Short mmCIF file of N, CA and C in Angstrom, two decimals:
data_model
loop_
_atom_site.label_atom_id
_atom_site.label_comp_id
_atom_site.label_asym_id
_atom_site.label_seq_id
_atom_site.Cartn_x
_atom_site.Cartn_y
_atom_site.Cartn_z
N UNK A 12 -120.75 -4.68 291.06
CA UNK A 12 -120.80 -6.14 290.76
C UNK A 12 -119.25 -7.08 291.06
N UNK A 13 -119.45 -8.25 291.79
CA UNK A 13 -118.21 -8.81 291.76
C UNK A 13 -117.30 -9.48 290.52
N UNK A 14 -116.16 -9.46 290.47
CA UNK A 14 -115.76 -10.05 289.08
C UNK A 14 -115.74 -11.64 289.39
N UNK A 15 -115.76 -12.20 290.35
CA UNK A 15 -115.69 -13.59 290.56
C UNK A 15 -117.13 -13.96 290.56
N UNK A 16 -117.29 -15.31 289.66
CA UNK A 16 -118.23 -15.62 289.16
C UNK A 16 -118.25 -17.62 289.96
N UNK A 17 -118.82 -18.15 290.38
CA UNK A 17 -118.79 -19.68 290.48
C UNK A 17 -120.20 -20.30 289.52
N UNK A 18 -119.46 -21.09 288.49
CA UNK A 18 -120.57 -21.54 287.67
C UNK A 18 -120.60 -22.99 287.84
N UNK A 19 -121.95 -23.37 287.10
CA UNK A 19 -122.22 -25.05 287.13
C UNK A 19 -121.88 -25.18 285.74
N UNK A 20 -120.51 -25.30 285.37
CA UNK A 20 -119.87 -25.67 283.90
C UNK A 20 -118.60 -25.89 284.13
N UNK A 21 -118.26 -27.04 283.03
CA UNK A 21 -116.82 -27.11 282.83
C UNK A 21 -115.61 -26.24 282.86
N UNK A 22 -114.68 -26.18 283.17
CA UNK A 22 -113.58 -25.21 283.05
C UNK A 22 -113.43 -25.10 281.76
N UNK A 23 -113.42 -26.01 280.99
CA UNK A 23 -113.11 -25.81 279.47
C UNK A 23 -114.42 -25.05 278.84
N UNK A 24 -115.38 -24.86 279.10
CA UNK A 24 -116.25 -24.32 278.49
C UNK A 24 -116.73 -23.02 278.77
N UNK A 25 -116.04 -22.59 280.26
CA UNK A 25 -116.10 -21.48 280.47
C UNK A 25 -114.95 -20.84 280.12
N UNK A 26 -113.94 -20.86 279.72
CA UNK A 26 -112.93 -20.83 278.87
C UNK A 26 -113.21 -20.19 277.82
N UNK A 27 -113.52 -21.22 276.92
CA UNK A 27 -114.47 -20.97 275.77
C UNK A 27 -115.30 -19.88 275.41
N UNK A 28 -116.09 -19.78 276.65
CA UNK A 28 -117.23 -18.77 276.28
C UNK A 28 -116.35 -17.17 276.75
N UNK A 29 -115.37 -17.43 277.50
CA UNK A 29 -114.81 -16.03 277.63
C UNK A 29 -113.92 -15.58 276.55
N UNK A 30 -113.22 -16.67 275.85
CA UNK A 30 -112.64 -16.44 274.45
C UNK A 30 -113.78 -15.83 273.55
N UNK A 31 -114.88 -16.41 273.34
CA UNK A 31 -116.03 -15.93 272.51
C UNK A 31 -116.34 -14.50 272.91
N UNK A 32 -116.52 -14.15 274.13
CA UNK A 32 -117.02 -12.71 274.41
C UNK A 32 -115.83 -11.88 274.84
N UNK A 33 -114.31 -12.29 274.40
CA UNK A 33 -112.98 -11.12 274.84
C UNK A 33 -113.20 -11.02 276.23
N UNK A 34 -113.66 -11.74 276.93
CA UNK A 34 -113.41 -11.40 278.60
C UNK A 34 -112.24 -11.95 279.26
N UNK A 35 -111.50 -11.03 279.47
CA UNK A 35 -110.24 -11.42 280.25
C UNK A 35 -110.32 -11.97 281.48
N UNK A 36 -109.32 -13.51 281.81
CA UNK A 36 -109.70 -13.92 282.86
C UNK A 36 -108.19 -13.59 283.81
N UNK A 37 -108.70 -13.38 285.07
CA UNK A 37 -107.48 -13.05 285.98
C UNK A 37 -107.01 -14.59 286.87
N UNK A 38 -107.89 -15.44 287.21
CA UNK A 38 -107.70 -16.71 287.82
C UNK A 38 -109.09 -17.44 287.27
N UNK A 39 -108.77 -18.83 287.18
CA UNK A 39 -109.90 -20.08 286.96
C UNK A 39 -109.45 -21.17 287.88
N UNK A 40 -110.20 -21.79 288.21
CA UNK A 40 -109.98 -23.09 289.24
C UNK A 40 -111.44 -23.82 288.96
N UNK A 41 -110.93 -25.09 288.86
CA UNK A 41 -112.12 -26.27 289.04
C UNK A 41 -112.65 -26.09 290.50
N UNK A 42 -113.70 -26.13 290.97
CA UNK A 42 -114.11 -26.31 292.29
C UNK A 42 -114.36 -27.87 292.85
N UNK A 43 -114.07 -27.83 293.97
CA UNK A 43 -114.16 -29.56 294.51
C UNK A 43 -115.81 -29.99 294.78
N UNK A 44 -116.64 -28.99 295.17
CA UNK A 44 -118.04 -29.32 294.90
C UNK A 44 -118.56 -29.35 293.22
N UNK A 45 -117.91 -29.34 292.38
CA UNK A 45 -118.25 -29.16 290.70
C UNK A 45 -118.45 -27.99 290.58
N UNK A 46 -117.98 -27.66 289.29
CA UNK A 46 -118.20 -26.37 288.62
C UNK A 46 -116.87 -25.75 288.16
N UNK A 47 -117.14 -24.33 287.90
CA UNK A 47 -115.72 -23.53 287.92
C UNK A 47 -116.01 -22.09 288.51
N UNK A 48 -114.72 -21.90 289.30
CA UNK A 48 -114.76 -20.62 289.82
C UNK A 48 -113.77 -19.69 288.58
N UNK A 49 -114.43 -18.37 288.14
CA UNK A 49 -113.46 -17.72 287.35
C UNK A 49 -113.56 -16.11 287.92
N UNK A 50 -112.36 -15.82 287.79
CA UNK A 50 -112.52 -14.11 288.23
C UNK A 50 -112.00 -13.47 286.95
N UNK A 51 -112.92 -12.53 286.83
CA UNK A 51 -112.38 -11.72 285.57
C UNK A 51 -111.72 -10.63 286.04
N UNK A 52 -111.21 -10.02 284.73
CA UNK A 52 -110.59 -8.83 284.72
C UNK A 52 -111.14 -7.59 285.14
N UNK A 53 -112.34 -7.48 284.46
CA UNK A 53 -113.18 -5.85 285.02
C UNK A 53 -114.59 -6.76 285.06
N UNK A 54 -114.87 -5.72 286.09
CA UNK A 54 -116.75 -5.85 286.55
C UNK A 54 -117.47 -5.93 285.22
N UNK A 55 -117.12 -5.26 283.99
CA UNK A 55 -118.02 -5.53 282.59
C UNK A 55 -117.98 -6.83 282.28
N UNK A 56 -116.83 -7.46 282.20
CA UNK A 56 -116.43 -8.74 281.76
C UNK A 56 -117.42 -9.84 282.56
N UNK A 57 -117.18 -9.41 283.69
CA UNK A 57 -117.98 -10.40 284.84
C UNK A 57 -119.50 -10.34 284.26
N UNK A 58 -120.00 -9.01 284.23
CA UNK A 58 -121.51 -8.87 283.86
C UNK A 58 -121.72 -9.86 282.59
N UNK A 59 -120.89 -9.80 281.53
CA UNK A 59 -121.09 -10.50 280.35
C UNK A 59 -121.15 -12.03 280.85
N UNK A 60 -120.15 -12.44 281.30
CA UNK A 60 -120.14 -13.60 281.23
C UNK A 60 -121.36 -14.24 282.34
N UNK A 61 -122.08 -13.49 283.30
CA UNK A 61 -122.88 -13.73 284.34
C UNK A 61 -124.43 -13.88 283.33
N UNK A 62 -124.25 -12.88 282.09
CA UNK A 62 -125.48 -13.37 281.49
C UNK A 62 -125.37 -14.39 280.53
N UNK A 63 -124.37 -14.73 279.97
CA UNK A 63 -124.48 -15.86 279.11
C UNK A 63 -124.65 -17.01 280.34
N UNK A 64 -124.18 -16.92 281.52
CA UNK A 64 -124.41 -18.33 282.56
C UNK A 64 -125.36 -17.97 283.29
N UNK A 65 -126.55 -17.45 283.24
CA UNK A 65 -127.39 -16.67 284.35
C UNK A 65 -128.01 -18.19 284.87
N UNK A 66 -128.31 -19.09 283.99
CA UNK A 66 -128.98 -20.33 284.89
C UNK A 66 -127.96 -20.94 285.53
N UNK A 67 -126.78 -21.05 285.61
CA UNK A 67 -125.89 -21.52 285.71
C UNK A 67 -125.12 -21.13 286.83
N UNK A 68 -125.20 -20.10 287.48
CA UNK A 68 -124.36 -19.57 288.68
C UNK A 68 -124.56 -20.11 289.70
N UNK A 69 -123.54 -20.53 290.47
CA UNK A 69 -123.77 -21.23 291.73
C UNK A 69 -124.20 -20.39 293.01
N UNK A 70 -125.17 -20.06 293.84
CA UNK A 70 -125.34 -19.56 295.19
C UNK A 70 -125.04 -20.53 296.14
N UNK A 71 -124.29 -19.29 297.41
CA UNK A 71 -124.31 -20.17 298.36
C UNK A 71 -123.06 -20.54 298.51
N UNK A 72 -122.54 -21.18 299.61
CA UNK A 72 -121.52 -21.89 299.63
C UNK A 72 -120.76 -22.71 298.71
N UNK A 73 -119.66 -22.85 298.73
CA UNK A 73 -119.01 -23.79 297.90
C UNK A 73 -117.62 -24.08 298.42
N UNK A 74 -116.89 -25.33 297.82
CA UNK A 74 -115.63 -25.53 298.15
C UNK A 74 -114.75 -25.86 297.27
N UNK A 75 -113.86 -24.73 297.65
CA UNK A 75 -112.59 -24.30 296.78
C UNK A 75 -111.47 -25.37 296.76
N UNK A 76 -110.66 -25.54 295.78
CA UNK A 76 -109.59 -26.31 296.02
C UNK A 76 -108.26 -25.44 296.62
N UNK A 77 -107.40 -26.28 297.48
CA UNK A 77 -106.62 -25.12 298.17
C UNK A 77 -105.30 -24.78 297.06
N UNK A 78 -105.10 -23.60 296.68
CA UNK A 78 -104.03 -23.48 296.06
C UNK A 78 -102.59 -23.75 296.36
N UNK A 79 -102.31 -23.69 297.78
CA UNK A 79 -101.07 -23.82 298.34
C UNK A 79 -101.39 -24.50 299.81
N UNK A 80 -100.19 -25.41 300.33
CA UNK A 80 -100.23 -25.85 301.37
C UNK A 80 -99.54 -25.09 302.23
N UNK A 81 -99.60 -25.45 303.35
CA UNK A 81 -99.08 -24.62 304.56
C UNK A 81 -98.20 -25.58 305.51
N UNK A 82 -96.71 -25.29 305.21
CA UNK A 82 -96.28 -26.66 306.00
C UNK A 82 -95.85 -25.87 307.34
N UNK A 83 -96.04 -27.28 308.42
CA UNK A 83 -95.92 -26.58 309.86
C UNK A 83 -94.44 -26.73 310.23
#
């Protein structure tokens, strides 16, 4: 299982859920297309959070926020 999840939930809610389940986060970002992308530290943690958000997992392509700009 991938450690990255795209969820149809606000970033604050995802953070609270990860704290509640003691799931360590490697990276978290708000998606341009709506929702939150979270990368968990372990596959086990990702599985726990995936179960918590089973009906809110975004499938298919998403639009992410660029994390850095490229200078020409």
